[in-house]
PDB file of C-alpha atoms in Angstrom:
ATOM      1  CA  MET A   7       9.731  -5.629 -15.180  1.00 77.00           C
ATOM      2  CA  PRO A   8       9.256  -2.851 -12.575  1.00 86.00           C
ATOM      3  CA  ASP A   9      12.311  -2.115 -10.425  1.00 94.00           C
ATOM      4  CA  VAL A  10      10.455  -2.792  -7.175  1.00 98.00           C
ATOM      5  CA  HIS A  11      11.553  -5.468  -4.745  1.00 98.00           C
ATOM      6  CA  VAL A  12       9.434  -8.616  -4.600  1.00 98.00           C
ATOM      7  CA  THR A  13       9.893 -11.331  -1.986  1.00 98.00           C
ATOM      8  CA  VAL A  14       9.029 -14.685  -3.544  1.00 97.00           C
ATOM      9  CA  TRP A  15       7.800 -17.602  -1.447  1.00 97.00           C
ATOM     10  CA  ASP A  16       7.293 -20.720  -3.536  1.00 97.00           C
ATOM     11  CA  ARG A  17       7.488 -24.316  -2.369  1.00 96.00           C
ATOM     12  CA  THR A  18       5.365 -25.671  -5.207  1.00 93.00           C
ATOM     13  CA  GLY A  19       8.233 -26.486  -7.522  1.00 90.00           C
ATOM     14  CA  GLY A  20       7.038 -23.835  -9.947  1.00 81.00           C
ATOM     15  CA  GLY A  21       3.543 -25.212 -10.454  1.00 86.00           C
ATOM     16  CA  GLY A  22       1.533 -22.957  -8.163  1.00 91.00           C
ATOM     17  CA  GLN A  23      -0.737 -20.134  -9.232  1.00 92.00           C
ATOM     18  CA  ALA A  24       0.711 -16.682  -8.580  1.00 94.00           C
ATOM     19  CA  VAL A  25      -0.636 -14.527  -5.769  1.00 95.00           C
ATOM     20  CA  LEU A  26       0.523 -10.898  -5.627  1.00 97.00           C
ATOM     21  CA  LEU A  27       0.404  -9.419  -2.111  1.00 98.00           C
ATOM     22  CA  VAL A  28       0.428  -5.617  -1.722  1.00 99.00           C
ATOM     23  CA  HIS A  29       0.933  -4.186   1.778  1.00 99.00           C
ATOM     24  CA  GLY A  30      -0.396  -1.090   3.495  1.00 99.00           C
ATOM     25  CA  ALA A  31       1.209   1.900   5.221  1.00 98.00           C
ATOM     26  CA  MET A  32       4.268   1.920   7.491  1.00 97.00           C
ATOM     27  CA  CYS A  33       5.370  -1.601   6.554  1.00 98.00           C
ATOM     28  CA  TRP A  34       6.654  -3.693   3.631  1.00 99.00           C
ATOM     29  CA  GLY A  35       5.839  -6.970   1.925  1.00 99.00           C
ATOM     30  CA  ASP A  36       7.413  -9.544   4.243  1.00 99.00           C
ATOM     31  CA  ASP A  37       7.127  -7.439   7.415  1.00 99.00           C
ATOM     32  CA  PRO A  38       6.040  -9.709  10.298  1.00 98.00           C
ATOM     33  CA  VAL A  39       4.372  -6.826  12.163  1.00 98.00           C
ATOM     34  CA  GLN A  40       1.947  -5.516   9.524  1.00 98.00           C
ATOM     35  CA  GLY A  41       2.912  -7.191   6.250  1.00 98.00           C
ATOM     36  CA  PHE A  42       2.322 -10.686   4.870  1.00 99.00           C
ATOM     37  CA  ALA A  43       4.870 -12.821   6.736  1.00 99.00           C
ATOM     38  CA  ALA A  44       2.055 -14.821   8.350  1.00 98.00           C
ATOM     39  CA  GLN A  45       0.846 -15.934   4.918  1.00 97.00           C
ATOM     40  CA  ARG A  46       4.173 -17.564   4.023  1.00 97.00           C
ATOM     41  CA  PRO A  47       2.988 -21.095   4.954  1.00 95.00           C
ATOM     42  CA  LEU A  48       0.590 -20.898   2.007  1.00 95.00           C
ATOM     43  CA  SER A  49       3.566 -21.069  -0.351  1.00 95.00           C
ATOM     44  CA  ASP A  50       3.352 -24.845  -0.332  1.00 93.00           C
ATOM     45  CA  ARG A  51       0.394 -24.443  -2.696  1.00 91.00           C
ATOM     46  CA  TYR A  52       0.851 -21.051  -4.344  1.00 93.00           C
ATOM     47  CA  ARG A  53       3.620 -18.845  -5.665  1.00 94.00           C
ATOM     48  CA  LEU A  54       3.443 -15.866  -3.333  1.00 96.00           C
ATOM     49  CA  LEU A  55       4.857 -12.541  -4.521  1.00 96.00           C
ATOM     50  CA  ALA A  56       5.090 -10.000  -1.684  1.00 99.00           C
ATOM     51  CA  MET A  57       5.790  -6.641  -3.294  1.00 99.00           C
ATOM     52  CA  ASP A  58       7.483  -3.752  -1.471  1.00 99.00           C
ATOM     53  CA  ARG A  59       5.637  -0.616  -2.537  1.00 99.00           C
ATOM     54  CA  ARG A  60       7.867   2.276  -3.610  1.00 98.00           C
ATOM     55  CA  GLY A  61       9.110   4.196  -0.597  1.00 98.00           C
ATOM     56  CA  HIS A  62       9.003   1.032   1.517  1.00 99.00           C
ATOM     57  CA  GLY A  63      11.211  -1.966   2.218  1.00 98.00           C
ATOM     58  CA  ARG A  64      13.813  -2.593  -0.444  1.00 98.00           C
ATOM     59  CA  SER A  65      12.074  -0.722  -3.260  1.00 98.00           C
ATOM     60  CA  PRO A  66      13.201   2.721  -4.488  1.00 97.00           C
ATOM     61  CA  ASP A  67      11.233   5.888  -3.908  1.00 97.00           C
ATOM     62  CA  PRO A  68       8.622   6.825  -6.506  1.00 95.00           C
ATOM     63  CA  ASP A  69       9.244   9.681  -8.892  1.00 92.00           C
ATOM     64  CA  GLY A  70       7.557  12.977  -8.130  1.00 87.00           C
ATOM     65  CA  GLY A  71       6.653  14.664  -4.873  1.00 86.00           C
ATOM     66  CA  HIS A  72       5.027  11.730  -3.068  1.00 94.00           C
ATOM     67  CA  LEU A  73       6.962   9.004  -1.248  1.00 94.00           C
ATOM     68  CA  ALA A  74       3.934   6.705  -1.206  1.00 97.00           C
ATOM     69  CA  ASP A  75       1.760   6.823  -4.293  1.00 98.00           C
ATOM     70  CA  TYR A  76      -1.117   4.554  -5.305  1.00 98.00           C
ATOM     71  CA  LEU A  77      -0.698   5.641  -8.940  1.00 98.00           C
ATOM     72  CA  ALA A  78       2.912   4.412  -8.978  1.00 98.00           C
ATOM     73  CA  ASP A  79       1.813   1.269  -7.141  1.00 98.00           C
ATOM     74  CA  ALA A  80      -0.816   0.513  -9.774  1.00 99.00           C
ATOM     75  CA  ASP A  81       1.755   0.887 -12.556  1.00 98.00           C
ATOM     76  CA  ASP A  82       4.079  -1.522 -10.742  1.00 98.00           C
ATOM     77  CA  ILE A  83       1.325  -4.055 -10.111  1.00 98.00           C
ATOM     78  CA  VAL A  84       0.341  -4.035 -13.778  1.00 96.00           C
ATOM     79  CA  GLY A  85       3.988  -4.561 -14.712  1.00 95.00           C
ATOM     80  CA  LEU A  86       4.341  -7.464 -12.278  1.00 95.00           C
ATOM     81  CA  LEU A  87       1.201  -9.096 -13.627  1.00 94.00           C
ATOM     82  CA  GLN A  88       2.681  -8.964 -17.105  1.00 89.00           C
ATOM     83  CA  GLU A  89       6.128 -10.407 -16.336  1.00 79.00           C
ATOM     84  CA  PRO A  90       6.901 -12.391 -13.168  1.00 63.00           C
ATOM     85  CA  ALA A  91       3.284 -13.607 -13.091  1.00 62.00           C
ATOM     86  CA  PRO A  92       2.586 -14.464 -16.745  1.00 66.00           C
ATOM     87  CA  GLY A  93      -0.988 -15.556 -17.181  1.00 77.00           C
ATOM     88  CA  GLY A  94      -2.073 -13.282 -14.363  1.00 89.00           C
ATOM     89  CA  ALA A  95      -2.355 -13.602 -10.610  1.00 95.00           C
ATOM     90  CA  HIS A  96      -4.681 -13.455  -7.668  1.00 95.00           C
ATOM     91  CA  LEU A  97      -4.435  -9.918  -6.252  1.00 97.00           C
ATOM     92  CA  VAL A  98      -4.442  -9.270  -2.513  1.00 97.00           C
ATOM     93  CA  GLY A  99      -4.236  -5.755  -1.094  1.00 98.00           C
ATOM     94  CA  HIS A 100      -4.268  -4.521   2.492  1.00 99.00           C
ATOM     95  CA  SER A 101      -5.237  -0.984   3.555  1.00 99.00           C
ATOM     96  CA  TYR A 102      -3.396   1.464   1.240  1.00 99.00           C
ATOM     97  CA  GLY A 103      -2.379  -1.509  -0.902  1.00 99.00           C
ATOM     98  CA  GLY A 104      -6.045  -2.390  -1.297  1.00 99.00           C
ATOM     99  CA  VAL A 105      -6.601   0.842  -3.202  1.00 99.00           C
ATOM    100  CA  SER A 106      -3.539   0.152  -5.347  1.00 99.00           C
ATOM    101  CA  VAL A 107      -4.732  -3.319  -6.374  1.00 99.00           C
ATOM    102  CA  MET A 108      -8.232  -2.036  -7.129  1.00 99.00           C
ATOM    103  CA  LEU A 109      -6.815   0.500  -9.578  1.00 99.00           C
ATOM    104  CA  ALA A 110      -4.532  -2.068 -11.210  1.00 99.00           C
ATOM    105  CA  ALA A 111      -7.231  -4.732 -11.453  1.00 99.00           C
ATOM    106  CA  ALA A 112      -9.563  -2.374 -13.283  1.00 99.00           C
ATOM    107  CA  ARG A 113      -6.823  -1.553 -15.804  1.00 98.00           C
ATOM    108  CA  VAL A 114      -5.924  -5.138 -16.746  1.00 97.00           C
ATOM    109  CA  PRO A 115      -8.899  -7.335 -15.830  1.00 97.00           C
ATOM    110  CA  ALA A 116      -7.742 -10.106 -18.172  1.00 96.00           C
ATOM    111  CA  LEU A 117      -4.646 -10.615 -15.997  1.00 96.00           C
ATOM    112  CA  VAL A 118      -6.556 -10.919 -12.725  1.00 96.00           C
ATOM    113  CA  ARG A 119      -7.694 -14.308 -11.390  1.00 95.00           C
ATOM    114  CA  SER A 120      -9.416 -12.944  -8.292  1.00 95.00           C
ATOM    115  CA  LEU A 121      -9.345  -9.900  -6.023  1.00 97.00           C
ATOM    116  CA  ALA A 122      -9.085  -9.998  -2.227  1.00 96.00           C
ATOM    117  CA  LEU A 123      -9.212  -6.757  -0.241  1.00 98.00           C
ATOM    118  CA  ILE A 124      -8.250  -6.562   3.433  1.00 98.00           C
ATOM    119  CA  GLU A 125      -9.526  -3.435   5.210  1.00 99.00           C
ATOM    120  CA  PRO A 126      -8.960  -1.256   2.100  1.00 99.00           C
ATOM    121  CA  GLY A 127      -8.769   2.521   2.504  1.00 98.00           C
ATOM    122  CA  CYS A 128     -11.024   3.080  -0.531  1.00 99.00           C
ATOM    123  CA  TYR A 129     -13.196   5.758   1.075  1.00 99.00           C
ATOM    124  CA  GLN A 130     -14.164   7.343  -2.244  1.00 99.00           C
ATOM    125  CA  ALA A 131     -16.053   4.166  -3.183  1.00 99.00           C
ATOM    126  CA  ALA A 132     -18.345   4.819  -0.213  1.00 99.00           C
ATOM    127  CA  ALA A 133     -18.053   8.586   0.210  1.00 99.00           C
ATOM    128  CA  ASP A 134     -21.841   9.016   0.379  1.00 99.00           C
ATOM    129  CA  ASP A 135     -22.059   6.883   3.518  1.00 99.00           C
ATOM    130  CA  PRO A 136     -22.374   9.285   6.482  1.00 99.00           C
ATOM    131  CA  VAL A 137     -19.761   7.513   8.615  1.00 99.00           C
ATOM    132  CA  VAL A 138     -17.257   7.486   5.752  1.00 99.00           C
ATOM    133  CA  ALA A 139     -18.075  11.095   4.847  1.00 99.00           C
ATOM    134  CA  ALA A 140     -17.367  12.197   8.415  1.00 98.00           C
ATOM    135  CA  ALA A 141     -14.064  10.310   8.370  1.00 98.00           C
ATOM    136  CA  LEU A 142     -13.048  12.004   5.133  1.00 98.00           C
ATOM    137  CA  THR A 143     -13.702  15.411   6.684  1.00 98.00           C
ATOM    138  CA  ALA A 144     -11.683  14.472   9.777  1.00 96.00           C
ATOM    139  CA  ASN A 145      -8.822  13.069   7.680  1.00 96.00           C
ATOM    140  CA  ARG A 146      -8.600  16.227   5.592  1.00 96.00           C
ATOM    141  CA  ASP A 147      -8.526  18.396   8.692  1.00 95.00           C
ATOM    142  CA  MET A 148      -5.857  16.262  10.360  1.00 92.00           C
ATOM    143  CA  THR A 149      -3.553  15.873   7.360  1.00 92.00           C
ATOM    144  CA  GLY A 150      -3.824  19.553   6.570  1.00 90.00           C
ATOM    145  CA  ARG A 151      -2.050  20.244   9.866  1.00 90.00           C
ATOM    146  CA  ILE A 152       0.857  17.817   9.339  1.00 91.00           C
ATOM    147  CA  PRO A 153       3.997  19.651   8.148  1.00 91.00           C
ATOM    148  CA  ALA A 154       5.715  18.091   5.149  1.00 85.00           C
ATOM    149  CA  ASP A 155       9.023  18.051   7.019  1.00 91.00           C
ATOM    150  CA  LEU A 156       7.676  16.279  10.108  1.00 95.00           C
ATOM    151  CA  PRO A 157      10.367  13.841  11.305  1.00 97.00           C
ATOM    152  CA  ALA A 158       9.526  10.205  10.693  1.00 97.00           C
ATOM    153  CA  GLU A 159      10.173   9.352  14.356  1.00 97.00           C
ATOM    154  CA  VAL A 160       7.559  11.878  15.471  1.00 97.00           C
ATOM    155  CA  TYR A 161       5.004  10.667  12.949  1.00 96.00           C
ATOM    156  CA  LEU A 162       5.555   7.006  13.827  1.00 97.00           C
ATOM    157  CA  ARG A 163       5.057   7.671  17.531  1.00 96.00           C
ATOM    158  CA  ALA A 164       2.038   9.938  17.032  1.00 95.00           C
ATOM    159  CA  ALA A 165       0.342   7.559  14.595  1.00 94.00           C
ATOM    160  CA  CYS A 166       0.193   4.968  17.373  1.00 95.00           C
ATOM    161  CA  GLU A 167      -0.183   7.020  20.543  1.00 94.00           C
ATOM    162  CA  THR A 168      -3.032   9.238  19.318  1.00 92.00           C
ATOM    163  CA  ILE A 169      -5.302   6.205  18.853  1.00 93.00           C
ATOM    164  CA  GLY A 170      -4.256   4.273  21.937  1.00 93.00           C
ATOM    165  CA  LEU A 171      -1.906   1.763  20.308  1.00 94.00           C
ATOM    166  CA  PRO A 172       1.535   0.786  21.620  1.00 94.00           C
ATOM    167  CA  PRO A 173       4.417   2.324  19.644  1.00 93.00           C
ATOM    168  CA  LEU A 174       6.063   0.412  16.828  1.00 96.00           C
ATOM    169  CA  GLU A 175       9.802  -0.174  17.133  1.00 97.00           C
ATOM    170  CA  ALA A 176      11.637   2.631  15.325  1.00 98.00           C
ATOM    171  CA  THR A 177      13.862   0.473  13.125  1.00 98.00           C
ATOM    172  CA  PRO A 178      15.437   2.051  10.021  1.00 98.00           C
ATOM    173  CA  GLU A 179      12.967   0.148   7.825  1.00 98.00           C
ATOM    174  CA  ARG A 180       9.979   1.304   9.869  1.00 98.00           C
ATOM    175  CA  LEU A 181      11.173   4.902   9.954  1.00 98.00           C
ATOM    176  CA  ARG A 182      11.568   4.960   6.193  1.00 98.00           C
ATOM    177  CA  ALA A 183       8.028   3.643   5.783  1.00 98.00           C
ATOM    178  CA  ALA A 184       6.719   6.195   8.292  1.00 97.00           C
ATOM    179  CA  GLY A 185       8.499   8.987   6.436  1.00 97.00           C
ATOM    180  CA  SER A 186       6.808   7.862   3.238  1.00 97.00           C
ATOM    181  CA  SER A 187       3.429   8.107   4.978  1.00 96.00           C
ATOM    182  CA  VAL A 188       4.160  11.741   5.864  1.00 95.00           C
ATOM    183  CA  ARG A 189       4.460  12.501   2.144  1.00 95.00           C
ATOM    184  CA  GLU A 190       1.954  10.057   0.703  1.00 96.00           C
ATOM    185  CA  ARG A 191      -0.684  10.578  -1.938  1.00 97.00           C
ATOM    186  CA  PHE A 192      -3.707   9.959   0.281  1.00 98.00           C
ATOM    187  CA  CYS A 193      -5.390   6.705  -0.666  1.00 98.00           C
ATOM    188  CA  TRP A 194      -8.701   7.821   0.795  1.00 98.00           C
ATOM    189  CA  GLU A 195      -8.893  10.499  -1.928  1.00 98.00           C
ATOM    190  CA  ALA A 196      -8.285   8.005  -4.771  1.00 99.00           C
ATOM    191  CA  PRO A 197     -11.068   7.764  -7.373  1.00 99.00           C
ATOM    192  CA  ILE A 198     -12.159   4.113  -7.266  1.00 99.00           C
ATOM    193  CA  PRO A 199     -13.260   2.426 -10.542  1.00 99.00           C
ATOM    194  CA  VAL A 200     -16.368   0.916  -8.971  1.00 99.00           C
ATOM    195  CA  ALA A 201     -18.210   0.224 -12.232  1.00 99.00           C
ATOM    196  CA  GLU A 202     -15.220  -1.538 -13.802  1.00 99.00           C
ATOM    197  CA  LEU A 203     -14.669  -3.690 -10.724  1.00 99.00           C
ATOM    198  CA  ALA A 204     -18.353  -4.551 -10.477  1.00 99.00           C
ATOM    199  CA  ALA A 205     -18.378  -5.647 -14.130  1.00 98.00           C
ATOM    200  CA  ALA A 206     -15.283  -7.833 -13.809  1.00 98.00           C
ATOM    201  CA  PRO A 207     -16.049 -11.574 -13.951  1.00 96.00           C
ATOM    202  CA  TRP A 208     -13.523 -12.787 -11.379  1.00 96.00           C
ATOM    203  CA  PRO A 209     -14.327 -13.542  -7.732  1.00 95.00           C
ATOM    204  CA  LYS A 210     -13.961 -10.718  -5.233  1.00 96.00           C
ATOM    205  CA  LEU A 211     -13.550 -10.993  -1.486  1.00 96.00           C
ATOM    206  CA  MET A 212     -13.626  -8.294   1.190  1.00 96.00           C
ATOM    207  CA  ILE A 213     -11.986  -9.195   4.516  1.00 97.00           C
ATOM    208  CA  GLY A 214     -12.364  -7.005   7.583  1.00 97.00           C
ATOM    209  CA  GLY A 215     -11.969  -7.156  11.316  1.00 98.00           C
ATOM    210  CA  THR A 216     -14.794  -6.914  13.816  1.00 98.00           C
ATOM    211  CA  TRP A 217     -12.743  -4.420  15.866  1.00 98.00           C
ATOM    212  CA  GLU A 218     -14.242  -5.341  19.242  1.00 97.00           C
ATOM    213  CA  THR A 219     -10.797  -5.821  20.794  1.00 94.00           C
ATOM    214  CA  ALA A 220      -9.358  -2.502  19.559  1.00 97.00           C
ATOM    215  CA  PRO A 221      -8.912   0.528  21.853  1.00 96.00           C
ATOM    216  CA  GLU A 222     -12.094   2.615  21.872  1.00 96.00           C
ATOM    217  CA  LEU A 223     -10.496   5.636  20.220  1.00 95.00           C
ATOM    218  CA  TYR A 224      -8.931   3.491  17.477  1.00 97.00           C
ATOM    219  CA  ARG A 225     -12.242   1.763  16.822  1.00 97.00           C
ATOM    220  CA  ARG A 226     -14.144   5.050  16.652  1.00 96.00           C
ATOM    221  CA  ARG A 227     -11.682   6.932  14.439  1.00 95.00           C
ATOM    222  CA  GLY A 228     -10.482   4.064  12.272  1.00 97.00           C
ATOM    223  CA  GLY A 229     -12.628   0.993  12.736  1.00 98.00           C
ATOM    224  CA  GLU A 230     -16.092   2.438  12.261  1.00 99.00           C
ATOM    225  CA  PRO A 231     -15.378   4.198   8.943  1.00 99.00           C
ATOM    226  CA  LEU A 232     -13.330   1.259   7.650  1.00 99.00           C
ATOM    227  CA  MET A 233     -16.124  -1.185   8.493  1.00 99.00           C
ATOM    228  CA  ALA A 234     -18.687   1.055   6.809  1.00 99.00           C
ATOM    229  CA  CYS A 235     -16.430   1.473   3.784  1.00 99.00           C
ATOM    230  CA  ALA A 236     -15.921  -2.295   3.487  1.00 99.00           C
ATOM    231  CA  ARG A 237     -19.647  -2.985   3.704  1.00 99.00           C
ATOM    232  CA  VAL A 238     -20.660  -0.405   1.104  1.00 99.00           C
ATOM    233  CA  THR A 239     -17.767  -1.148  -1.251  1.00 99.00           C
ATOM    234  CA  ALA A 240     -18.399  -4.894  -1.124  1.00 99.00           C
ATOM    235  CA  GLN A 241     -22.016  -4.316  -2.093  1.00 99.00           C
ATOM    236  CA  ARG A 242     -21.088  -2.019  -4.964  1.00 99.00           C
ATOM    237  CA  ILE A 243     -18.369  -4.155  -6.547  1.00 99.00           C
ATOM    238  CA  GLY A 244     -20.044  -7.494  -5.887  1.00 98.00           C
ATOM    239  CA  ALA A 245     -17.555  -8.790  -3.326  1.00 97.00           C
ATOM    240  CA  GLU A 246     -18.223 -11.367  -0.648  1.00 95.00           C
ATOM    241  CA  LEU A 247     -17.777  -9.720   2.767  1.00 96.00           C
ATOM    242  CA  ARG A 248     -16.317 -11.663   5.678  1.00 94.00           C
ATOM    243  CA  ARG A 249     -15.476 -10.334   9.136  1.00 96.00           C
ATOM    244  CA  ILE A 250     -12.712 -11.859  11.245  1.00 96.00           C
ATOM    245  CA  PRO A 251     -13.519 -11.901  14.995  1.00 97.00           C
ATOM    246  CA  ALA A 252     -10.972 -10.500  17.455  1.00 97.00           C
ATOM    247  CA  ALA A 253      -9.200  -8.591  14.685  1.00 98.00           C
ATOM    248  CA  ALA A 254      -8.972  -4.894  13.860  1.00 98.00           C
ATOM    249  CA  HIS A 255      -7.159  -3.375  10.873  1.00 98.00           C
ATOM    250  CA  ASN A 256      -4.674  -6.214  10.340  1.00 98.00           C
ATOM    251  CA  PRO A 257      -6.702  -9.447  10.431  1.00 97.00           C
ATOM    252  CA  HIS A 258      -4.123 -11.291   8.313  1.00 98.00           C
ATOM    253  CA  VAL A 259      -1.562 -10.575  11.063  1.00 98.00           C
ATOM    254  CA  GLU A 260      -3.785 -10.596  14.145  1.00 98.00           C
ATOM    255  CA  GLN A 261      -5.690 -13.782  13.304  1.00 96.00           C
ATOM    256  CA  PRO A 262      -3.777 -15.648  10.564  1.00 96.00           C
ATOM    257  CA  GLU A 263      -5.038 -18.981  11.852  1.00 93.00           C
ATOM    258  CA  ALA A 264      -8.555 -17.758  11.039  1.00 90.00           C
ATOM    259  CA  VAL A 265      -7.762 -15.837   7.865  1.00 90.00           C
ATOM    260  CA  ASN A 266      -5.502 -18.282   6.059  1.00 87.00           C
ATOM    261  CA  PRO A 267      -7.619 -21.445   6.023  1.00 77.00           C
ATOM    262  CA  ARG A 268     -10.909 -19.626   5.438  1.00 65.00           C
ATOM    263  CA  TRP A 269      -9.436 -17.317   2.821  1.00 60.00           C
ATOM    264  CA  TRP A 270      -7.862 -20.211   0.914  1.00 55.00           C
ATOM    265  CA  SER A 271     -10.813 -22.617   0.994  1.00 48.00           C
ATOM    266  CA  CYS A 272      -9.613 -24.578   4.034  1.00 35.00           C
ATOM    267  CA  GLY A 273      -6.322 -25.565   2.453  1.00 33.00           C
ATOM    268  CA  ARG A 274      -7.904 -27.229  -0.563  1.00 36.00           C
ATOM    269  CA  GLY A 275      -6.454 -24.527  -2.739  1.00 36.00           C
ATOM    270  CA  LEU A 276      -7.948 -22.067  -5.148  1.00 40.00           C
ATOM    271  CA  ARG A 277     -10.644 -23.571  -7.294  1.00 43.00           C
ATOM    272  CA  ALA A 278      -9.995 -24.168 -10.964  1.00 37.00           C
ATOM    273  CA  ALA A 279     -11.929 -20.997 -11.659  1.00 39.00           C
ATOM    274  CA  GLY A 280      -9.504 -19.121  -9.440  1.00 46.00           C
ATOM    275  CA  ALA A 281     -11.863 -18.195  -6.657  1.00 44.00           C
ATOM    276  CA  PHE A 282     -10.955 -16.918  -3.230  1.00 44.00           C
ATOM    277  CA  ARG A 283     -13.785 -18.321  -1.163  1.00 45.00           C
ATOM    278  CA  MET A 284     -14.733 -18.505   2.464  1.00 35.00           C
ATOM    279  CA  ILE A 285     -16.647 -21.681   3.165  1.00 30.00           C
ATOM    280  CA  SER A 286     -18.934 -21.864   6.165  1.00 31.00           C
ATOM    281  CA  SER A 287     -17.904 -25.449   6.885  1.00 28.00           C
ATOM    282  CA  CYS A 288     -14.392 -24.176   7.610  1.00 32.00           C
ATOM    283  CA  ASP A 289     -15.534 -22.350  10.725  1.00 32.00           C
ATOM    284  CA  HIS A 290     -14.860 -24.064  14.026  1.00 29.00           C
TER     285      HIS A 290
END
């Protein structure tokens, strides 16, 4: 079993299907600010496994020069699918973690029950879209000017202020996660196994925000390319695309009352086939 920390939420008495939750940047698995704490109520039906990616939370740093690494994440996810989730699991990935679960799912499709992606940073799957292509150019220019020894406090503050967001509290846990982002392997450069994911038989769901409530600069720099990426990627891998109103990059945190019941078939649970589905009759 990988030596990463996994928070387990399970009120099923051991009979629930496993769901592996993989978080994004500058947070950790059970983080209430950007992680999956708002999904904990679903543990009365499912065995939720909230993984701390290496370099985050209570997991160790990855080996090598990167403190956040989708390749290391994918190895850990595969290992978790093989041991604490025997028989496979439903995979859920947000942002950077969305790229990690895509890579892992393509490697061990027999261990995947379904795939749910929340605002994934998988720009290479849609790199020919003009909005995504422009974002890739901007990202490369910006990251090329970030010194490798930039203090985590400076990065954390700048990551929020430069797009019009309020600063995140500089707790030790948040600063460690921010420091890992300074030295991350950029998820938007990850080669995405589009053909393998498209050929996989399990259900796929793409969840995104509508971004109308986000600051204008944040929407333009982050929201527009992420929305374009989600649309194109969903088409190419055969995923159902659903937008969550009044949410930006963290719909599972910003609008859990909308995401949770729709994502999990209005509380009726995952179907026998293991599908994540959004049912129109669930909308109010």
